[in-house]
Tab-separated table of C-alpha atoms and ligand atoms in Angstrom:
chain	number	residue	atom	x	y	z
A	1	MET	CA	-19.004	2.411	-120.143
A	2	ASN	CA	-19.757	-0.487	-117.830
A	3	GLU	CA	-17.625	-3.662	-117.773
A	4	THR	CA	-19.937	-5.594	-120.113
A	5	LEU	CA	-19.866	-2.839	-122.730
A	6	LYS	CA	-16.111	-2.514	-122.373
A	7	THR	CA	-15.705	-6.254	-122.960
A	8	ILE	CA	-17.896	-6.101	-126.084
A	9	ALA	CA	-15.979	-3.072	-127.386
A	10	SER	CA	-12.515	-4.589	-126.853
A	11	ARG	CA	-13.128	-8.077	-128.299
A	12	TYR	CA	-11.359	-8.755	-131.574
A	13	SER	CA	-10.396	-11.835	-133.568
A	14	CYS	CA	-7.007	-12.944	-132.223
A	15	ARG	CA	-4.799	-14.541	-134.918
A	16	ASN	CA	-1.616	-15.027	-132.966
A	17	PHE	CA	-1.664	-17.137	-129.794
A	18	THR	CA	1.279	-17.899	-127.461
A	19	GLY	CA	0.257	-21.564	-127.157
A	20	GLU	CA	0.010	-21.384	-123.360
A	21	ILE	CA	-3.046	-23.344	-122.182
A	22	PRO	CA	-5.541	-21.193	-120.200
A	23	SER	CA	-6.148	-22.387	-116.649
A	24	SER	CA	-8.848	-24.958	-115.898
A	25	GLU	CA	-10.739	-22.253	-113.936
A	26	GLN	CA	-10.689	-19.921	-116.966
A	27	LEU	CA	-11.879	-22.710	-119.322
A	28	GLN	CA	-14.609	-23.709	-116.881
A	29	ALA	CA	-15.803	-20.068	-116.685
A	30	ILE	CA	-15.870	-19.905	-120.494
A	31	ALA	CA	-17.727	-23.181	-120.815
A	32	ASP	CA	-20.230	-22.000	-118.166
A	33	ALA	CA	-20.782	-18.749	-120.135
A	34	ALA	CA	-21.401	-20.868	-123.247
A	35	ILE	CA	-24.120	-22.978	-121.649
A	36	GLN	CA	-25.844	-19.889	-120.260
A	37	SER	CA	-26.665	-18.788	-123.802
A	38	PRO	CA	-30.295	-18.318	-124.790
A	39	SER	CA	-31.682	-20.692	-127.419
A	40	ALA	CA	-34.989	-20.907	-129.210
A	41	ASN	CA	-37.513	-22.384	-126.811
A	42	ASN	CA	-34.528	-23.167	-124.551
A	43	SER	CA	-33.962	-26.153	-126.833
A	44	GLN	CA	-30.141	-26.108	-126.368
A	45	ARG	CA	-29.508	-28.081	-129.535
A	46	TRP	CA	-25.773	-27.808	-129.043
A	47	LYS	CA	-22.869	-29.207	-127.030
A	48	VAL	CA	-19.778	-27.437	-125.805
A	49	ILE	CA	-16.606	-29.464	-126.343
A	50	VAL	CA	-13.364	-27.976	-125.007
A	51	ILE	CA	-10.246	-29.400	-126.710
A	52	ARG	CA	-6.839	-28.736	-125.251
A	53	ASN	CA	-5.062	-31.784	-126.655
A	54	LYS	CA	-2.245	-30.371	-128.800
A	55	GLU	CA	-1.903	-33.502	-130.929
A	56	LEU	CA	-5.663	-33.568	-131.708
A	57	ILE	CA	-5.680	-29.838	-132.533
A	58	GLY	CA	-2.733	-30.498	-134.903
A	59	GLU	CA	-4.618	-33.378	-136.563
A	60	LEU	CA	-7.708	-31.250	-137.074
A	61	GLU	CA	-5.651	-28.399	-138.535
A	62	THR	CA	-3.723	-30.695	-140.922
A	63	GLU	CA	-6.965	-32.296	-142.212
A	64	ALA	CA	-8.790	-28.961	-142.587
A	65	MET	CA	-5.803	-27.437	-144.504
A	66	LYS	CA	-5.699	-30.509	-146.757
A	67	SER	CA	-9.391	-30.115	-147.601
A	68	ILE	CA	-9.052	-26.373	-148.152
A	69	ALA	CA	-6.027	-26.913	-150.441
A	70	GLU	CA	-8.181	-29.237	-152.575
A	71	LEU	CA	-10.931	-26.659	-153.123
A	72	PRO	CA	-11.157	-25.478	-156.765
A	73	ASP	CA	-11.278	-21.881	-155.555
A	74	LYS	CA	-7.892	-21.083	-153.994
A	75	ALA	CA	-9.076	-17.872	-152.311
A	76	ILE	CA	-9.435	-19.342	-148.803
A	77	TYR	CA	-6.138	-21.265	-149.061
A	78	ASP	CA	-4.311	-18.153	-150.233
A	79	SER	CA	-5.833	-15.989	-147.514
A	80	ILE	CA	-4.736	-18.456	-144.796
A	81	ASN	CA	-1.240	-18.502	-146.249
A	82	SER	CA	-1.182	-14.706	-146.310
A	83	ARG	CA	-1.801	-14.903	-142.515
A	84	GLY	CA	1.064	-17.275	-141.855
A	85	GLY	CA	-0.389	-20.551	-143.113
A	86	LYS	CA	-1.914	-21.605	-139.811
A	87	LEU	CA	-5.640	-22.185	-139.631
A	88	PHE	CA	-5.690	-22.166	-135.805
A	89	TYR	CA	-2.954	-19.551	-135.249
A	90	ASN	CA	-1.185	-21.679	-132.622
A	91	ALA	CA	-4.268	-21.682	-130.359
A	92	PRO	CA	-3.789	-24.105	-127.447
A	93	CYS	CA	-7.504	-24.596	-127.001
A	94	ILE	CA	-10.504	-24.876	-129.309
A	95	VAL	CA	-14.106	-24.988	-128.176
A	96	PHE	CA	-16.275	-26.880	-130.654
A	97	VAL	CA	-20.017	-26.274	-130.684
A	98	PRO	CA	-21.666	-29.084	-132.589
A	99	ILE	CA	-25.370	-28.735	-133.285
A	100	GLU	CA	-28.261	-31.057	-133.737
A	101	PRO	CA	-29.437	-30.120	-137.233
A	102	SER	CA	-33.153	-29.832	-137.624
A	103	ASN	CA	-35.612	-28.086	-139.908
A	104	ILE	CA	-35.576	-25.238	-137.471
A	105	ALA	CA	-33.083	-22.675	-138.746
A	106	SER	CA	-32.587	-21.434	-135.211
A	107	ALA	CA	-30.095	-24.257	-134.454
A	108	SER	CA	-27.339	-22.302	-136.275
A	109	LEU	CA	-28.440	-19.003	-134.785
A	110	ASP	CA	-28.332	-20.543	-131.301
A	111	CYS	CA	-24.883	-21.879	-132.063
A	112	GLY	CA	-23.733	-18.369	-133.072
A	113	ILE	CA	-24.926	-17.017	-129.736
A	114	VAL	CA	-22.994	-19.681	-127.878
A	115	SER	CA	-19.895	-18.769	-129.919
A	116	GLN	CA	-20.246	-15.100	-129.057
A	117	ASN	CA	-20.710	-15.887	-125.327
A	118	ILE	CA	-17.480	-17.909	-125.518
A	119	ALA	CA	-15.632	-15.074	-127.244
A	120	LEU	CA	-16.866	-12.444	-124.807
A	121	ALA	CA	-16.160	-14.621	-121.734
A	122	ALA	CA	-12.591	-15.149	-123.023
A	123	GLU	CA	-12.169	-11.406	-123.587
A	124	SER	CA	-13.455	-10.625	-120.095
A	125	LEU	CA	-10.757	-12.977	-118.690
A	126	GLY	CA	-7.971	-11.266	-120.642
A	127	LEU	CA	-7.754	-14.078	-123.198
A	128	GLY	CA	-7.842	-13.831	-127.002
A	129	SER	CA	-10.427	-15.615	-129.083
A	130	CYS	CA	-11.309	-16.168	-132.737
A	131	ILE	CA	-14.553	-17.658	-133.996
A	132	CYS	CA	-13.327	-20.176	-136.579
A	133	GLY	CA	-15.812	-21.431	-139.137
A	134	LEU	CA	-13.083	-22.885	-141.347
A	135	ALA	CA	-12.538	-25.656	-138.793
A	136	ARG	CA	-15.511	-27.313	-140.495
A	137	PHE	CA	-13.151	-28.410	-143.294
A	138	ALA	CA	-11.562	-30.912	-140.894
A	139	PHE	CA	-14.837	-32.897	-141.209
A	140	SER	CA	-14.120	-33.943	-144.764
A	141	GLU	CA	-15.872	-37.054	-146.035
A	142	SER	CA	-12.993	-39.372	-145.214
A	143	LYS	CA	-12.395	-38.029	-141.692
A	144	GLU	CA	-15.897	-36.980	-140.672
A	145	ALA	CA	-16.741	-40.139	-138.646
A	146	TYR	CA	-13.228	-40.276	-137.200
A	147	PHE	CA	-13.264	-36.701	-135.780
A	148	LYS	CA	-16.893	-36.884	-134.681
A	149	GLU	CA	-15.946	-39.868	-132.556
A	150	LYS	CA	-12.700	-38.346	-131.301
A	151	LEU	CA	-14.465	-35.104	-130.353
A	152	ASN	CA	-17.317	-36.987	-128.756
A	153	PHE	CA	-20.059	-35.444	-130.902
A	154	PRO	CA	-23.442	-36.866	-129.793
A	155	GLU	CA	-25.164	-39.124	-132.339
A	156	GLY	CA	-26.599	-37.101	-135.229
A	157	TYR	CA	-24.773	-33.867	-134.326
A	158	GLU	CA	-22.852	-31.898	-136.947
A	159	PHE	CA	-20.117	-29.274	-136.772
A	160	GLY	CA	-21.767	-25.959	-135.841
A	161	MET	CA	-18.947	-23.608	-135.043
A	162	SER	CA	-15.578	-23.486	-133.251
A	163	VAL	CA	-13.888	-20.815	-131.199
A	164	LEU	CA	-10.094	-20.599	-130.737
A	165	ILE	CA	-9.041	-19.543	-127.227
A	166	GLY	CA	-5.689	-18.629	-125.719
A	167	LYS	CA	-3.318	-15.947	-124.634
A	168	ALA	CA	-2.641	-13.374	-127.376
A	169	VAL	CA	0.983	-12.749	-128.405
A	170	THR	CA	0.020	-9.074	-128.813
A	171	VAL	CA	-3.340	-7.582	-128.103
A	172	THR	CA	-4.894	-5.942	-131.181
A	173	SER	CA	-7.475	-3.185	-131.405
A	174	ALA	CA	-11.073	-4.036	-132.117
A	175	HIS	CA	-12.474	-3.106	-135.536
A	176	ASN	CA	-13.927	0.376	-135.932
A	177	PRO	CA	-17.648	0.173	-135.359
A	178	ASN	CA	-19.616	1.616	-138.244
A	179	ARG	CA	-22.431	3.788	-136.832
A	180	GLU	CA	-23.961	4.042	-140.339
A	181	LYS	CA	-25.297	0.562	-139.652
A	182	ILE	CA	-27.638	2.008	-137.080
A	183	THR	CA	-30.987	3.643	-137.881
A	184	TYR	CA	-33.399	5.155	-135.367
A	185	ILE	CA	-37.040	5.517	-136.320
A	186	ASP	CA	-39.103	7.730	-134.012
B	201	FMN	C1	-19.329	-17.194	-138.249
B	201	FMN	C2	-17.919	-16.673	-138.274
B	201	FMN	C3	-16.915	-17.461	-138.795
B	201	FMN	C4	-15.560	-17.009	-138.783
B	201	FMN	N1	-14.581	-17.829	-139.255
B	201	FMN	C5	-13.303	-17.396	-139.198
B	201	FMN	C6	-12.226	-18.286	-139.589
B	201	FMN	O1	-12.449	-19.421	-139.961
B	201	FMN	N2	-10.978	-17.807	-139.502
B	201	FMN	C7	-10.706	-16.522	-139.044
B	201	FMN	O2	-9.542	-16.166	-138.953
B	201	FMN	N3	-11.677	-15.698	-138.663
B	201	FMN	C8	-12.966	-16.110	-138.711
B	201	FMN	N4	-13.976	-15.290	-138.270
B	201	FMN	C9	-13.628	-13.971	-137.728
B	201	FMN	C10	-14.032	-12.836	-138.649
B	201	FMN	O3	-13.181	-12.765	-139.747
B	201	FMN	C11	-14.002	-11.548	-137.839
B	201	FMN	O4	-15.012	-11.598	-136.843
B	201	FMN	C12	-14.263	-10.300	-138.661
B	201	FMN	O5	-13.216	-10.110	-139.613
B	201	FMN	C13	-14.380	-9.033	-137.797
B	201	FMN	O6	-13.224	-8.845	-137.060
B	201	FMN	P1	-13.207	-8.860	-135.464
B	201	FMN	O7	-13.735	-10.175	-134.982
B	201	FMN	O8	-11.802	-8.640	-135.044
B	201	FMN	O9	-14.118	-7.771	-135.009
B	201	FMN	C14	-15.286	-15.740	-138.258
B	201	FMN	C15	-16.294	-14.956	-137.700
B	201	FMN	C16	-17.607	-15.442	-137.699
B	201	FMN	C17	-18.689	-14.589	-137.035
C-alpha cells in the first residue's frame, strides 16, 4: 500500500484528545490541504476557520450541549453522555467549514470533501481527528449571530461542518471496511 492508501486506511474518529495544541506548521498544512479540495465548478463556497482558543471552544461546547439537552428526543444527549459527556472530546482545535448556502446541493458535498481532506491531512501528520456535525447545535437561535460573528463567518454563510483535531490519548483502529459494499460490473 502506498502512503496515501495507508493514511486512508488508518484514519478513524478520535474521541479522546490530550488537549495539546498541534503546532502552527501542522495546522497550516491541514488548512492548506482543506483549501486544495475540489468543488463543483471550483466554486469554493466554503471557508476554513481554525479555532484553537480554549475558552471559545468551551463556549461552543456548552451552548451545543444545552441545545441538545433541550431536544425532545434524548437519543443524541444520551449517546454523548455514554461517551463521557463531552461533545468535543477535549479537542484543542476545531476547524469550522461554513458554507454559502445556495440552491446548488453541491455546497454541502463540497464541504464534506473539505472535511475529509482535513481528517486525512491530520491522520498523515500523526494527529487524531473527528468530523463533528453535532457542533451545529451551538448555532441555536439565541447564539447564532453571536457565534457567527465570533467565528468570523462571512456574511450569509451557515455552519457546514466541523472537524476536531488534536493528539489522540490512545490511537484506535479504523473500522472494518465492508467489501460487500463494492460491486464490479464487467
Ligand atoms: C457528516 C458526519 C458527521 C459526524 N458527526 C459526528 C459527531 O458529531 N460526533 C462524533 O463523535 N462523530 C461524528 N461523526 C463520525 C462518525 O460517527 C464516524 O465517521 C463513523 O462512526 C465511522 O467511524 P470512523 O470515522 O472511525 O471510521 C460524523 C461523521 C460524519 C461523516
